[in-house]
XYZ file of N, CA and C in Angstrom:
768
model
N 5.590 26.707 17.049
C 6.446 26.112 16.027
C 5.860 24.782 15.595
N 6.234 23.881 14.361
C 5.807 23.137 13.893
C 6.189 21.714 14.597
N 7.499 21.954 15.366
C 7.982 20.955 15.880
C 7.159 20.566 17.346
N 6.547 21.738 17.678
C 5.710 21.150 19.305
C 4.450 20.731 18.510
N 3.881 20.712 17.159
C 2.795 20.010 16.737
C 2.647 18.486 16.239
N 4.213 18.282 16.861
C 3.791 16.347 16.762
C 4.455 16.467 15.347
N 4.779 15.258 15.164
C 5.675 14.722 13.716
C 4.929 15.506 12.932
N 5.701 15.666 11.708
C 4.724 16.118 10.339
C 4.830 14.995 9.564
N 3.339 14.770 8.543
C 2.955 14.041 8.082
C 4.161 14.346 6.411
N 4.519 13.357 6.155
C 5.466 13.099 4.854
C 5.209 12.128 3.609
N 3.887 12.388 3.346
C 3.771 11.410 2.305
C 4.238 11.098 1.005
N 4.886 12.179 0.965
C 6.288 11.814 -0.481
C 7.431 11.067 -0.256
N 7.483 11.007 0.849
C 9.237 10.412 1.478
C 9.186 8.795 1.033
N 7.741 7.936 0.703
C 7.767 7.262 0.596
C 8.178 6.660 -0.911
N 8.335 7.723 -1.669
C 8.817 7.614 -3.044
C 10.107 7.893 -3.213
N 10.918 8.155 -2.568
C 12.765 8.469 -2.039
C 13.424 7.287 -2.682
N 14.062 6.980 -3.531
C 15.227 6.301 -4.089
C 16.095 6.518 -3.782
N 16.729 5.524 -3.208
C 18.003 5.490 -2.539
C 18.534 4.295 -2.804
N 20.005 3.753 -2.521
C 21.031 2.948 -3.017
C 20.725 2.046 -1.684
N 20.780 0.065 -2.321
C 20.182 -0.344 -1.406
C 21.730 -1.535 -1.024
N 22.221 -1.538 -2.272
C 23.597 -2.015 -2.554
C 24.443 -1.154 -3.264
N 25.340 -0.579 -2.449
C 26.269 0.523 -3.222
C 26.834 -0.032 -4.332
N 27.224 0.175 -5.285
C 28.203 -0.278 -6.026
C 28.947 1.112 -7.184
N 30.114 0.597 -7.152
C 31.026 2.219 -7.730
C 32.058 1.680 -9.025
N 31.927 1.952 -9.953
C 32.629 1.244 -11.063
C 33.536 2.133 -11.608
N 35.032 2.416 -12.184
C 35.502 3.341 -12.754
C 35.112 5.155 -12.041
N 34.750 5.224 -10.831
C 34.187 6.254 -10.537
C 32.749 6.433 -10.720
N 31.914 5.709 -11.819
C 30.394 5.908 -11.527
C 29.903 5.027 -10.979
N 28.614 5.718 -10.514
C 28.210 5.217 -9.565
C 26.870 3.732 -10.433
N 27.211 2.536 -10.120
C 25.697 1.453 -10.253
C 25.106 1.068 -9.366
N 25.031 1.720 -8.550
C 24.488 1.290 -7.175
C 23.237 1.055 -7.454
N 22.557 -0.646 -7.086
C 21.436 -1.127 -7.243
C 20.527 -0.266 -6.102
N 19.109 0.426 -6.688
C 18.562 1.162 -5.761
C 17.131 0.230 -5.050
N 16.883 0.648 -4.314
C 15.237 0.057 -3.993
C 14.656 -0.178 -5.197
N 14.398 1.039 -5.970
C 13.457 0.730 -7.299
C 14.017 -0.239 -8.006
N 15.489 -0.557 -8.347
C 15.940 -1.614 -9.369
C 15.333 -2.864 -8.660
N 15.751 -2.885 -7.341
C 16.043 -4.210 -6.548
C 14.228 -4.500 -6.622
N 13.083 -3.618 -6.258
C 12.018 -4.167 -6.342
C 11.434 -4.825 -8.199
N 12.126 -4.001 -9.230
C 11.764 -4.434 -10.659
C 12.362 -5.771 -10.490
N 13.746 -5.941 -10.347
C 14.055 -7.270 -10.361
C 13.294 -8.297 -9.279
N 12.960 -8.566 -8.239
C 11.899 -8.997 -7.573
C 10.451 -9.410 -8.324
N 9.934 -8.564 -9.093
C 8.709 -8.422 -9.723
C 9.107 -9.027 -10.830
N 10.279 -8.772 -11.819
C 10.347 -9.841 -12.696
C 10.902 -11.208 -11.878
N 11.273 -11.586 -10.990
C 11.736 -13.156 -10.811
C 10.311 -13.363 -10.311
N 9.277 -13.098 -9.327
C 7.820 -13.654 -9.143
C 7.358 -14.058 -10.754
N 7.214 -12.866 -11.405
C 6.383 -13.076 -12.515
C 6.428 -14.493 -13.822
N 8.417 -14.460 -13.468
C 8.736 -15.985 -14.154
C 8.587 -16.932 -13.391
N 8.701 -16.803 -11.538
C 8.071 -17.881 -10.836
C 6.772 -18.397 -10.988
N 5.634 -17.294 -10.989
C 4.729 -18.170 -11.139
C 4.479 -18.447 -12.619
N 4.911 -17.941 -13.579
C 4.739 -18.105 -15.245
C 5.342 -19.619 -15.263
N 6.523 -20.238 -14.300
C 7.121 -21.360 -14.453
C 5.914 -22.907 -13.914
N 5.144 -21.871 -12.647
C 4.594 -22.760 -11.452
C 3.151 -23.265 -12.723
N 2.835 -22.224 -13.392
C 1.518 -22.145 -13.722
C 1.550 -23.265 -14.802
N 3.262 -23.401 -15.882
C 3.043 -24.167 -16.737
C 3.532 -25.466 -16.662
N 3.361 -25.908 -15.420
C 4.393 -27.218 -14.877
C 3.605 -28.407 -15.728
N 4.009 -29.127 -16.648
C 2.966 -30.073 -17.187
C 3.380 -31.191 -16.055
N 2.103 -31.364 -15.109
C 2.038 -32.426 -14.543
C 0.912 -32.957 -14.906
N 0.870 -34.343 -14.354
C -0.570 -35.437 -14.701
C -1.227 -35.247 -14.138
N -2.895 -35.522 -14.590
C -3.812 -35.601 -13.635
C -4.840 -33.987 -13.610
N -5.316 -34.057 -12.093
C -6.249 -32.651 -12.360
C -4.700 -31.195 -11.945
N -5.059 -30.900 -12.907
C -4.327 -28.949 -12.703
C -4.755 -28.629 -11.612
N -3.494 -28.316 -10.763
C -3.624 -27.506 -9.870
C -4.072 -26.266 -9.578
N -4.520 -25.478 -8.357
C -4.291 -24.070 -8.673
C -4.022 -23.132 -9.295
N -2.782 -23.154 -9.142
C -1.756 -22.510 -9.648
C -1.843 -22.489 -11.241
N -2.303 -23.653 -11.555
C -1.836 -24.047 -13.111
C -3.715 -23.538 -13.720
N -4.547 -23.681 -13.295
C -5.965 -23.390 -13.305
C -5.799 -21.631 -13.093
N -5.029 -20.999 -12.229
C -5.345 -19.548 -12.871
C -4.056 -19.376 -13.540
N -3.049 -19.781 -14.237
C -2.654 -19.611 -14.900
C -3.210 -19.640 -16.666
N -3.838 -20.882 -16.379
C -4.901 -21.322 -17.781
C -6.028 -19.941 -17.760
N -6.277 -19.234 -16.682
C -7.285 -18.391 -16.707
C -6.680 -16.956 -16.805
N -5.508 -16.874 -16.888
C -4.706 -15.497 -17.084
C -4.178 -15.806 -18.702
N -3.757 -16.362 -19.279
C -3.695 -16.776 -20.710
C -4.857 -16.263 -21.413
N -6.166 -17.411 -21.007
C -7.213 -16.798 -21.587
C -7.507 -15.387 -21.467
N -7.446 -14.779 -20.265
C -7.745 -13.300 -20.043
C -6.642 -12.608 -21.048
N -5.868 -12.523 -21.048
C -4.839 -12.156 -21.817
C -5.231 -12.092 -23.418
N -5.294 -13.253 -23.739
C -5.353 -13.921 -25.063
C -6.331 -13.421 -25.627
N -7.562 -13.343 -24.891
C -9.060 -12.498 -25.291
C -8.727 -10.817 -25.313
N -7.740 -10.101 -24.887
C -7.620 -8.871 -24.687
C -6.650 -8.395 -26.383
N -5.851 -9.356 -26.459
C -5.440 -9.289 -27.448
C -6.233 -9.423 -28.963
N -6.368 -10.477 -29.076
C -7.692 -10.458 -30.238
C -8.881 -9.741 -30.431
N -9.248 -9.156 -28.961
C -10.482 -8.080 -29.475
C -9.686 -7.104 -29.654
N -8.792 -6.761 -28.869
C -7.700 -5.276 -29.588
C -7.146 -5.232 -30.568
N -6.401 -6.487 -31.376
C -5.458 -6.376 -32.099
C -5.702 -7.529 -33.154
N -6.807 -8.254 -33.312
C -7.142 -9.145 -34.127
C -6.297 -10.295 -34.105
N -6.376 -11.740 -34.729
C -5.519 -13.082 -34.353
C -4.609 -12.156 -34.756
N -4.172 -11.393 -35.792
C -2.752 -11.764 -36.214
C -1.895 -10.723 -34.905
N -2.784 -10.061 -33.873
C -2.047 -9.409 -32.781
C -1.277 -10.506 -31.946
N -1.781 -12.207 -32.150
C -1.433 -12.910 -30.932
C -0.015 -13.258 -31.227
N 1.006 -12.786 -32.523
C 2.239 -13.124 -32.076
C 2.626 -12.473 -30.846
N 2.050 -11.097 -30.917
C 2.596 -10.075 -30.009
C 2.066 -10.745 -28.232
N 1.807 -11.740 -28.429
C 1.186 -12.254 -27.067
C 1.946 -11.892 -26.045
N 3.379 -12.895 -26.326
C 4.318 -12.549 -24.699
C 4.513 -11.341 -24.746
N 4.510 -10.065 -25.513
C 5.073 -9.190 -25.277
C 3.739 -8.242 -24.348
N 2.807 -8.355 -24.484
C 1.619 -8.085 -23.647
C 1.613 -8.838 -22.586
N 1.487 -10.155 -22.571
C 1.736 -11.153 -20.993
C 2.714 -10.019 -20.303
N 3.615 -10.249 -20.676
C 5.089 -9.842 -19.863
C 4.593 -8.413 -18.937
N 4.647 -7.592 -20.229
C 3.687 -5.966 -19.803
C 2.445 -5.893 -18.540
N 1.714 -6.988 -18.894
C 0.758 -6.678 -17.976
C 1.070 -7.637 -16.256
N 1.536 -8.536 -16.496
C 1.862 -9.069 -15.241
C 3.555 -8.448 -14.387
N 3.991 -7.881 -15.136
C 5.181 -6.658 -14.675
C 4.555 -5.762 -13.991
N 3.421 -4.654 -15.060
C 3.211 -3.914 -14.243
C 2.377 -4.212 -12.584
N 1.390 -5.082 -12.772
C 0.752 -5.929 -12.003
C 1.057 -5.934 -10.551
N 1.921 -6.767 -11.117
C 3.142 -7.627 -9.522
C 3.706 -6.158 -9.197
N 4.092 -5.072 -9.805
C 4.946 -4.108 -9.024
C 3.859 -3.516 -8.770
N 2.538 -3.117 -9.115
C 1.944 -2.536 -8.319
C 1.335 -2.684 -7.178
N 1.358 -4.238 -7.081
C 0.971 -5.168 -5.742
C 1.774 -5.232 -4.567
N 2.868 -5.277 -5.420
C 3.962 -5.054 -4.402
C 4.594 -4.119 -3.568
N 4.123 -2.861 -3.913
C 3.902 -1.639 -3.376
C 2.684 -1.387 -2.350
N 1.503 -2.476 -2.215
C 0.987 -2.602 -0.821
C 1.710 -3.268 0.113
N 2.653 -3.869 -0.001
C 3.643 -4.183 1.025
C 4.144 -3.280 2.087
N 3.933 -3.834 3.454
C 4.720 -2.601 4.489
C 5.789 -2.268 4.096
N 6.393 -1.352 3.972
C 8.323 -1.162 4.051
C 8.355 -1.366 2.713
N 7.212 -1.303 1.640
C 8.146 -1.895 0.259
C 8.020 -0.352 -0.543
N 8.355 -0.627 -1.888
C 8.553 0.432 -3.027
C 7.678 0.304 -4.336
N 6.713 1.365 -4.301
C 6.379 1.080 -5.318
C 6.706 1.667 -6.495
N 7.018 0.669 -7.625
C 8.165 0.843 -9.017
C 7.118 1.719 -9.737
N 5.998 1.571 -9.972
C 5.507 2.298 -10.671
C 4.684 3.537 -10.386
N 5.400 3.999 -8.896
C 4.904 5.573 -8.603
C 5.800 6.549 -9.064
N 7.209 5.891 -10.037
C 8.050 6.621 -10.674
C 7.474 6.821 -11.898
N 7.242 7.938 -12.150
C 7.260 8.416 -13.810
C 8.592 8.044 -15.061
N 9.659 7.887 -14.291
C 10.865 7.365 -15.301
C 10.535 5.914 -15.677
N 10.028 5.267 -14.791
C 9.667 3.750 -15.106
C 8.186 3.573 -15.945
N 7.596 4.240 -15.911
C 5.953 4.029 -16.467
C 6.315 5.113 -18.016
N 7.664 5.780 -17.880
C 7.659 6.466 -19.523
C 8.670 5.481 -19.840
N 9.265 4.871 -19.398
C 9.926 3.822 -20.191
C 9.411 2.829 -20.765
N 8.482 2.117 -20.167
C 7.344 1.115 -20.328
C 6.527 1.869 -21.408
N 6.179 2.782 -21.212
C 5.526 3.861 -22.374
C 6.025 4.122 -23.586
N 7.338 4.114 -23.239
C 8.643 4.278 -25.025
C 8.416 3.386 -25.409
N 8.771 2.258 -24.586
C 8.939 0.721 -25.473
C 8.001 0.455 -26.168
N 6.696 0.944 -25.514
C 5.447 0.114 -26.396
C 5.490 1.453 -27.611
N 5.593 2.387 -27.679
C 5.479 3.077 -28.673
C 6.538 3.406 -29.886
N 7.945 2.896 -29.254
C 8.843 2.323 -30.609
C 8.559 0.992 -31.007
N 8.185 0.276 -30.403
C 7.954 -1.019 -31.024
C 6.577 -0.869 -31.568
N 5.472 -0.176 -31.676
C 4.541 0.160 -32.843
C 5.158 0.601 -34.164
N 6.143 1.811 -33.781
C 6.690 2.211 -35.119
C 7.029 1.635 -35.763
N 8.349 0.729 -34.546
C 9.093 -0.159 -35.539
C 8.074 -1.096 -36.301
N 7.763 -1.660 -35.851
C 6.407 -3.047 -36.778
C 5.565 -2.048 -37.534
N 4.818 -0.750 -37.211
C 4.379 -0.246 -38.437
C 5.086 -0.139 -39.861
N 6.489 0.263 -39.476
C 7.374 0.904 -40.442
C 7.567 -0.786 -41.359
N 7.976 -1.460 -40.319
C 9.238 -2.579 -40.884
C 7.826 -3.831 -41.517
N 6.661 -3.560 -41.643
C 5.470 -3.961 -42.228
C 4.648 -3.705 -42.867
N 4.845 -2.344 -43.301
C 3.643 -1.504 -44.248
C 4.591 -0.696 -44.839
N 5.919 -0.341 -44.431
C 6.682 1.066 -45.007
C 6.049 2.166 -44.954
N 5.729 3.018 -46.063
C 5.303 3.927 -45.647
C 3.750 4.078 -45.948
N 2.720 2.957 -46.000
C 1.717 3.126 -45.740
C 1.281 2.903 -44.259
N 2.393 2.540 -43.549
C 2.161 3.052 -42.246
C 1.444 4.487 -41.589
N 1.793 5.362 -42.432
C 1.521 6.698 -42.209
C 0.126 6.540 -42.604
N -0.766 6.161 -43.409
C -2.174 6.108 -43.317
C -2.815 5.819 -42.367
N -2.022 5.830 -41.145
C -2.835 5.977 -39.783
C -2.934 7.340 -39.384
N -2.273 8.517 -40.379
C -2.857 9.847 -39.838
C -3.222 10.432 -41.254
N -4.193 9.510 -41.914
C -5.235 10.179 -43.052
C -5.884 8.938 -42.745
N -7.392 9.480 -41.798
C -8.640 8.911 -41.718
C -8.891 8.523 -43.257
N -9.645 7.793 -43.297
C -11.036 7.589 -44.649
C -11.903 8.339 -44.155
N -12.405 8.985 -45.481
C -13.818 9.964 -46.016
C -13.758 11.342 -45.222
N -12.255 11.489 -44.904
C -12.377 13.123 -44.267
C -12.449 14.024 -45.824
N -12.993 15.126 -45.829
C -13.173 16.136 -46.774
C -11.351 16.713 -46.916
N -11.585 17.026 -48.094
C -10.047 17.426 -48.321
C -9.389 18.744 -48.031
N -10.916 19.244 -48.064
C -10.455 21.118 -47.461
C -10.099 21.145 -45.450
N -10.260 19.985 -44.844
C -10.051 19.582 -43.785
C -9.052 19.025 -43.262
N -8.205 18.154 -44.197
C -7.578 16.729 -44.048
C -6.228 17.244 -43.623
N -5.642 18.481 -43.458
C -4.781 18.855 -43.282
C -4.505 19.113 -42.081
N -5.713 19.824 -41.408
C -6.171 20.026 -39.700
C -6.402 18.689 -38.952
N -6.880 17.900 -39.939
C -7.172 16.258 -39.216
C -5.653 15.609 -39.127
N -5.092 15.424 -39.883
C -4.192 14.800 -40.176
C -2.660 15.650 -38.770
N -2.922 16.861 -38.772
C -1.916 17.420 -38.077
C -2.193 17.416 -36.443
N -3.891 17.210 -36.287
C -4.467 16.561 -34.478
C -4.013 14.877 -34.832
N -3.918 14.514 -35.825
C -3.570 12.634 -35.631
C -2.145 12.800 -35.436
N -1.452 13.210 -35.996
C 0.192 13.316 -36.051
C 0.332 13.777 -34.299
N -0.287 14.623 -33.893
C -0.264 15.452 -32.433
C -0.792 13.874 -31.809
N -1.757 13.659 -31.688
C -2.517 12.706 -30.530
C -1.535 11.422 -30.523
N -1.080 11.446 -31.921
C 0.038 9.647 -31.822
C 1.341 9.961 -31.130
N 2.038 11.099 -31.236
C 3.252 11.509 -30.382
C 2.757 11.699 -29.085
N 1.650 12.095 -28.782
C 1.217 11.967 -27.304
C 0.693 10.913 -26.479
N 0.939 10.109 -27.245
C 0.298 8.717 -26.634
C 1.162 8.094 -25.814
N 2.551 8.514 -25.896
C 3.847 7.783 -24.567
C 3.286 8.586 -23.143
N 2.629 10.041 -23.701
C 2.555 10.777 -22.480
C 1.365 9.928 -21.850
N 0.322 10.510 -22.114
C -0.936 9.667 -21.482
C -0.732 8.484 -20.989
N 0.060 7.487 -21.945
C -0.214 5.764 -21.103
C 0.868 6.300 -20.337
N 2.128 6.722 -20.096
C 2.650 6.577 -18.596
C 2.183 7.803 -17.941
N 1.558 8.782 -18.119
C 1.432 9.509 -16.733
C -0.297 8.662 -16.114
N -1.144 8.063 -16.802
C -2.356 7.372 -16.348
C -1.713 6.741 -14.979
N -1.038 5.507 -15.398
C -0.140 4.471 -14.128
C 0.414 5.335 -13.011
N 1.181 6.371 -13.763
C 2.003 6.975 -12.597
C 0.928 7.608 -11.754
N 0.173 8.783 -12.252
C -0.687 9.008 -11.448
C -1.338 8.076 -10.440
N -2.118 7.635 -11.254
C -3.226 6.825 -10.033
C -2.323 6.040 -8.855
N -1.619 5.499 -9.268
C -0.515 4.936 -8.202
C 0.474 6.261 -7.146
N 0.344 6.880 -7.677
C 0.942 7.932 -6.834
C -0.419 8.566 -5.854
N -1.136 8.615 -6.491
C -2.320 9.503 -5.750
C -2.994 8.244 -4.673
N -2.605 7.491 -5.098
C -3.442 6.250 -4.323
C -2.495 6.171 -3.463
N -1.524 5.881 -2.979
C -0.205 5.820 -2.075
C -0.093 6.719 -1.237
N -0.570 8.251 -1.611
C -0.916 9.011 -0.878
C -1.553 9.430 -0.533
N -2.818 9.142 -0.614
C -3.965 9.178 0.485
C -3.865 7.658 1.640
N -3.568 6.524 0.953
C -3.421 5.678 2.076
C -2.664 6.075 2.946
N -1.288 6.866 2.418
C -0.231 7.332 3.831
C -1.171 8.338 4.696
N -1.796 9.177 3.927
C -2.600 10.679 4.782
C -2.974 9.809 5.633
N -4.178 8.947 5.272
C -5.066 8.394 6.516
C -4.568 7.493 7.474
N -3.608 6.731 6.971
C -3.060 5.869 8.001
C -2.324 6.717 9.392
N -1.181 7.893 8.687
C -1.072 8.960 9.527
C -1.866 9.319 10.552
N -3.232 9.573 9.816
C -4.164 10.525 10.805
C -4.643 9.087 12.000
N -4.710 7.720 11.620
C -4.953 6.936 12.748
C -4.012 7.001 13.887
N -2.839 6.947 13.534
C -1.539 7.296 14.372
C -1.871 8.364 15.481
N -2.141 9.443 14.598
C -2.132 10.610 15.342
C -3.509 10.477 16.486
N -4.558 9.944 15.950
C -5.587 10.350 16.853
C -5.445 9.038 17.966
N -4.690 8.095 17.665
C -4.629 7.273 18.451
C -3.565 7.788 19.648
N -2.521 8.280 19.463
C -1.698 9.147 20.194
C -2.215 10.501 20.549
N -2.858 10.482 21.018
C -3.796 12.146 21.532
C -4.767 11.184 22.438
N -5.514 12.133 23.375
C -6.364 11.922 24.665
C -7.408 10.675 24.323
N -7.409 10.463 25.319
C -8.439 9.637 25.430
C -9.652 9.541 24.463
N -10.223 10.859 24.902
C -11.399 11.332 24.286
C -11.287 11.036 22.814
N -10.252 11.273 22.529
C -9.720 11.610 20.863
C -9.581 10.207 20.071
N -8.807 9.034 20.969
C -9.032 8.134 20.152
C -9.835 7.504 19.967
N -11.292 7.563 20.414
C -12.233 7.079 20.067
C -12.825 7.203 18.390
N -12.284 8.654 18.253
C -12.126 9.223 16.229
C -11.324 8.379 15.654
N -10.247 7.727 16.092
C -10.091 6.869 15.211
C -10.051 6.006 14.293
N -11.674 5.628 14.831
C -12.076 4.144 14.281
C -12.491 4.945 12.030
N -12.752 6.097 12.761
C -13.059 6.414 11.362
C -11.855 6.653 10.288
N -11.164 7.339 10.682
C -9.826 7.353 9.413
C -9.599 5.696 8.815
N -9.364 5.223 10.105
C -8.989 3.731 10.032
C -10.081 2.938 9.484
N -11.619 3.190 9.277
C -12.009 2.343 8.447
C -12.078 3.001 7.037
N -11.963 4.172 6.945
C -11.326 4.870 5.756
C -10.138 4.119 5.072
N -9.304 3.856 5.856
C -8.228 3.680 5.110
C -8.393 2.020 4.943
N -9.070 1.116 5.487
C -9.385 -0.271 4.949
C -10.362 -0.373 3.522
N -11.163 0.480 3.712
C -11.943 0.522 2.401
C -11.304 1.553 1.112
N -9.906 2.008 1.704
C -9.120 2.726 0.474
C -8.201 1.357 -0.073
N -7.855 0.507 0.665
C -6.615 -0.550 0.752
C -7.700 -1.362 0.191
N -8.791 -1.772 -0.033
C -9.185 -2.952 -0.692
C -9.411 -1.906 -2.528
N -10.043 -0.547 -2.303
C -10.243 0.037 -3.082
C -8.863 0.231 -4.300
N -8.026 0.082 -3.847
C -6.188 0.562 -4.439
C -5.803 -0.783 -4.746
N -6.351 -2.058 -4.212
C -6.093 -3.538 -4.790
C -6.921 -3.251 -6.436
N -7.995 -3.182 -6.244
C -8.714 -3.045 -7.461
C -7.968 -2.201 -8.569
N -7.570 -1.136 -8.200
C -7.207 0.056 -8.650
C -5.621 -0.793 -9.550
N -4.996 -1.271 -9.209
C -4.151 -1.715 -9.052
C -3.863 -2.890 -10.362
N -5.059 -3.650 -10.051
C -5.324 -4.510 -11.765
C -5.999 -3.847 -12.675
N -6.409 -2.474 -12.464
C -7.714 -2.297 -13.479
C -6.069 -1.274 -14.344
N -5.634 -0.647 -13.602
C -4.178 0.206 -13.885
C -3.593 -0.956 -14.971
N -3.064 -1.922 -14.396
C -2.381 -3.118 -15.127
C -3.060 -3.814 -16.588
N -4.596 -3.370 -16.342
C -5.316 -4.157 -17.416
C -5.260 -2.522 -18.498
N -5.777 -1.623 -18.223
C -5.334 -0.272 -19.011
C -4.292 -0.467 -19.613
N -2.734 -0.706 -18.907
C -1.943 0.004 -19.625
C -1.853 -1.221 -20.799
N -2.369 -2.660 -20.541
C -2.113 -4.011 -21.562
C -3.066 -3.579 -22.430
N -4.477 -2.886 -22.271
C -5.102 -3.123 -23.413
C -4.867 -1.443 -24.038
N -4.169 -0.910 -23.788
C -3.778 0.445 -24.645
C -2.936 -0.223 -25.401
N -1.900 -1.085 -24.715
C -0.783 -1.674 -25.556
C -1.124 -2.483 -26.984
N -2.343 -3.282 -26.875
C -2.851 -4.050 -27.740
C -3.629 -2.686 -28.730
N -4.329 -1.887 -28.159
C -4.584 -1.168 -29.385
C -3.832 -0.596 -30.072
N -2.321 0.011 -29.574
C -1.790 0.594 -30.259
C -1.041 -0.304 -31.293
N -0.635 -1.740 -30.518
C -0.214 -2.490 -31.905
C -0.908 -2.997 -33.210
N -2.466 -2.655 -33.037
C -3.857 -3.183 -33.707
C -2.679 -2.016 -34.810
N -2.792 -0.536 -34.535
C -2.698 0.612 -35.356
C -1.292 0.339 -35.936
N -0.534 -0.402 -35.581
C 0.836 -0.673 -36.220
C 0.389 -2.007 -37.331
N -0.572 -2.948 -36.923
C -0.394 -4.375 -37.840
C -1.891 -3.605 -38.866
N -3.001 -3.216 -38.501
C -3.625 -2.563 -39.242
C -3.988 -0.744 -39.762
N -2.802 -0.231 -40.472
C -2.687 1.437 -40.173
C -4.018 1.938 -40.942
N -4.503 1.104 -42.261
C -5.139 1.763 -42.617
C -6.788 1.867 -42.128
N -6.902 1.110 -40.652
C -8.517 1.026 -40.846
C -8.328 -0.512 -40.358
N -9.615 -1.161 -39.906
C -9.850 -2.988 -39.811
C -10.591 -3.348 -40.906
């Protein structure tokens, strides 16, 4: 039986939402869950250090305030090569995006913590927003030459109908792709760190002989944990600079 083979390994359990503060209103249920309670967490860091970074004090800038000046710029440069100056009103709304997703994905290397963005409901929400708020600013800025973002220039006209109906297809699919990219890799990454950490457990709990195998899962799984840090901003920098291109295609529909 499965039960004399030692625990079974559960690496989904770690994605389980559950109620962390009940709460019951009129009969429904608002019970704040892990996932809410870690988004809210990730947004109060993100205005903590957004507060720490812009403290105007005298003298030489601190830390804090020195990579803050260096996350602006990073930012600020992601925007303008994506979306040209006139993208930089849209600045905070990219800041916000990319240091949200960021911090929650960081925060999900935490022992005992949750990570917000191994949910697909949260990474297609983040995904809606950025893709009604293209429409909306396409629409509420060009009207309906907005739509000249699905008639290329210099397509042939005996064509333009097949082109035009893969552009109409690829722009409604664009909520899919930017949130299942995040969700994925964060899900797949979460679970191989659980596999291997598991398998140290296990070989460490078995004979003598046996835990000497250890050392290998376990340096497996240190060079996956520095590997999933990386993974982690490059995820965060994706989903900001998809965001900036797609608003490039809302402030410029017809072309740069």
């Amino acid at each position: 039986m499965a039960a004399d083979s030692g625990p079974a390994i559960d690496p989904i359990h770690q994605f389980s939402i559950h109620p962390v503060v009940p709460i019951s209103i009129a009969g429904q249920d608002f019970s704040l869950t892990n996932s809410g309670l870690f988004m809210l967490l990730a947004v109060a860091l993100s205005c903590l250090i957004a507060a720490i970074a812009a403290r105007g004090d005298s003298g030489v800038p601190s830390r804090m305030q020195a990579m803050g000046e260096m996350a602006y710029e990073f930012i600020a440069g992601m925007v303008r090569s994506a979306a040209g100056e006139a993208g930089m009103r849209f600045f905070p709304f990219v800041f916000s995006i990319f240091f949200f997703v960021l911090i929650c994905n960081l925060l999900g290397y935490i022992p005992y913590s949750f990570t917000v963005t191994s949910q697909i409901v949260i990474t297609a929400a983040l995904a809606l927003l950025v893709f009604l708020t293209v429409v909306i600013i396409g629409i509420s800025e060009h009207g309906v030459g907005f739509f000249k973002l699905f008639v290329p220039s210099g397509v042939p006209i005996y064509i333009l109908p097949l082109v035009v109906a893969i552009e109409v297809f690829s722009f409604f699919v664009r909520p899919v792709s930017h949130s299942v990219r995040l969700f994925a890799n964060m899900l797949a990454g979460h679970i191989t760190l659980y596999v291997f950490g598991a398998f140290v457990v296990m070989l460490l709990g078995a004979g003598a002989a046996v835990k000497a195998l250890a050392v290998l899962p376990f340096a497996m799984t240190v060079g996956l944990e520095a590997l999933e840090l990386l993974v982690a901003f490059l995820q965060a920098y994706v989903f900001a600079m998809l965001t900036c291109m797609y608003l490039n295609d809302a402030l410029h529909p017809g072309g740069h």
